[in-house]
Coordinates of C-alpha atoms in Angstrom, one line a residue:
X602 CA 93.3 88.6 85.6
X603 CA 90.5 90.9 84.4
X604 CA 89.9 92.7 87.8
X605 CA 93.6 93.7 87.9
X606 CA 93.7 94.8 84.3
X607 CA 90.6 96.9 84.7
X608 CA 91.6 98.5 88.0
X609 CA 93.2 101.6 86.4
X610 CA 94.6 104.3 88.6
X611 CA 93.7 103.3 92.1
X612 CA 94.3 105.8 94.9
X613 CA 96.9 104.8 97.4
X614 CA 96.7 105.2 101.2
X615 CA 99.0 104.2 104.0
X616 CA 97.9 100.7 104.9
X617 CA 98.4 98.6 108.0
X618 CA 100.1 95.8 105.9
X619 CA 99.1 92.9 108.1
X620 CA 95.5 93.6 109.2
X621 CA 93.7 90.7 110.7
X622 CA 91.4 90.1 113.6
X623 CA 94.3 89.5 116.0
X624 CA 95.4 93.1 115.3
X625 CA 92.2 94.7 116.5
X626 CA 91.4 95.1 120.2
X627 CA 88.1 96.1 121.7
X628 CA 88.3 98.6 124.6
X629 CA 86.0 100.8 126.5
X630 CA 85.9 103.5 123.8
X631 CA 85.6 101.2 120.8
X632 CA 88.4 99.5 118.9
X633 CA 92.1 99.9 118.5
X634 CA 94.3 98.7 115.7
X635 CA 97.7 97.5 116.9
X636 CA 101.0 96.1 115.6
X637 CA 101.9 98.2 112.5
X638 CA 105.0 96.1 111.7
X639 CA 103.6 95.0 108.3
X640 CA 103.4 91.6 106.7
X641 CA 106.2 89.3 107.8
X642 CA 106.1 87.5 104.4
X643 CA 106.8 90.7 102.5
X644 CA 110.1 92.4 102.8
X645 CA 110.3 96.1 102.0
X646 CA 106.7 96.6 101.1
X647 CA 105.6 100.1 100.2
X648 CA 103.3 101.3 103.0
X649 CA 101.2 103.2 100.4
X650 CA 98.9 100.7 98.6
X651 CA 95.3 100.4 97.7
X652 CA 92.9 100.4 100.6
X653 CA 91.5 97.1 99.2
X654 CA 94.7 95.3 100.4
X655 CA 93.9 96.0 104.1
X656 CA 90.3 95.1 103.6
X657 CA 91.2 91.9 101.8
X658 CA 93.5 90.9 104.6
X659 CA 90.8 91.5 107.2
X660 CA 88.1 89.6 105.2
X661 CA 90.3 86.6 104.8
X662 CA 91.0 86.8 108.5
X663 CA 87.3 86.4 109.1
X664 CA 87.4 83.3 107.0
X665 CA 90.3 81.9 109.0
X666 CA 88.2 82.4 112.1
X667 CA 85.6 80.2 110.5
X668 CA 88.2 77.6 109.6
X669 CA 89.3 77.6 113.3
X670 CA 85.7 77.2 114.5
X671 CA 85.2 74.1 112.3
X672 CA 88.5 72.4 113.0
X673 CA 89.1 73.3 116.7
X674 CA 85.5 73.7 118.0
X675 CA 83.7 71.1 115.8
X676 CA 81.3 73.8 114.5
X677 CA 79.0 72.8 111.7
X678 CA 80.7 73.8 108.5
X679 CA 77.4 74.9 106.8
X680 CA 76.5 77.1 109.8
X681 CA 80.0 78.6 109.9
X682 CA 80.0 79.2 106.1
X683 CA 76.9 81.2 106.5
X684 CA 78.4 83.2 109.5
X685 CA 81.5 83.8 107.4
X686 CA 79.6 85.1 104.4
X687 CA 77.5 87.4 106.7
X688 CA 80.5 88.7 108.6
X689 CA 82.4 89.4 105.4
X690 CA 79.4 91.3 103.9
X691 CA 78.9 93.3 107.1
X692 CA 82.6 94.2 107.2
X693 CA 82.7 95.3 103.6
X694 CA 79.5 97.3 104.0
X695 CA 80.7 99.0 107.2
X696 CA 84.1 99.8 105.6
X697 CA 82.6 101.3 102.5
X698 CA 79.9 103.0 104.5
X699 CA 82.5 104.7 106.7
X700 CA 84.5 105.8 103.7
X701 CA 81.4 107.2 102.1
X702 CA 80.5 109.1 105.4
X703 CA 83.9 110.7 105.3
X704 CA 83.6 111.5 101.6
X705 CA 86.3 109.0 100.5
X706 CA 84.3 106.2 98.9
X707 CA 86.6 106.4 95.9
X708 CA 89.5 105.1 98.0
X709 CA 88.1 101.5 97.8
X710 CA 88.5 99.8 94.5
X711 CA 86.3 96.7 95.1
X712 CA 87.6 95.0 91.9
X713 CA 90.9 94.5 93.8
X714 CA 89.4 92.7 96.8
X715 CA 89.3 89.2 95.3
X716 CA 92.8 89.2 93.8
X717 CA 94.2 90.6 97.0
X718 CA 92.3 88.0 99.0
X719 CA 93.8 85.2 96.9
X720 CA 97.2 86.7 97.2
X721 CA 96.8 86.8 101.0
X722 CA 95.8 83.2 101.2
X723 CA 98.9 82.2 99.2
X724 CA 101.0 84.3 101.6
X725 CA 99.4 82.5 104.5
X726 CA 100.3 79.2 103.0
X727 CA 104.0 80.3 102.6
X728 CA 104.1 81.6 106.2
X729 CA 102.6 78.4 107.5
X730 CA 105.0 76.2 105.5
X731 CA 108.0 78.1 106.9
X732 CA 107.0 78.9 110.4
X733 CA 103.7 77.4 111.5
X734 CA 102.8 74.1 109.7
X735 CA 99.9 73.4 111.9
X736 CA 98.2 76.5 110.6
X737 CA 98.1 75.3 107.0
X738 CA 94.5 74.0 107.4
X739 CA 93.1 77.6 107.6
X740 CA 94.3 79.0 104.2
X741 CA 93.9 75.6 102.6
X742 CA 90.3 75.5 103.8
X743 CA 89.6 79.0 102.4
X744 CA 91.1 78.2 99.1
X745 CA 89.3 74.9 98.8
X746 CA 86.0 76.7 99.5
X747 CA 86.6 79.1 96.7
X748 CA 87.7 76.7 94.1
X749 CA 85.4 73.7 94.4

């Protein structure tokens, strides 16, 4: 609870609300973010929230990719854990770097990342239980890796 208690007044921005790797398409001029319908497990969510929420959703999405690689492609869990950690670090660094380039580094309160990531994994479990039971392995695998 300490990260949330110490967050203070965090700037709010208009967030995507359901940002994950499936919402990003690569095209000839770079990348495009699609599907701004918000999180299907959250009714009436305020579109203005801390930037850390979108980043947390995207970083947990990378961990889901890792879980899929292990379960569906028989990838080595140790190798994939290393890839996941590297991908997360690169994403966070690029996100913060771009904010800094634009003079908006203060928009990202990094102390909120972990709490939002855990919240997102819990939402993934709820979603899987209600709509897609075969997906439960992904958020469960992420949570297990964090709380061993």
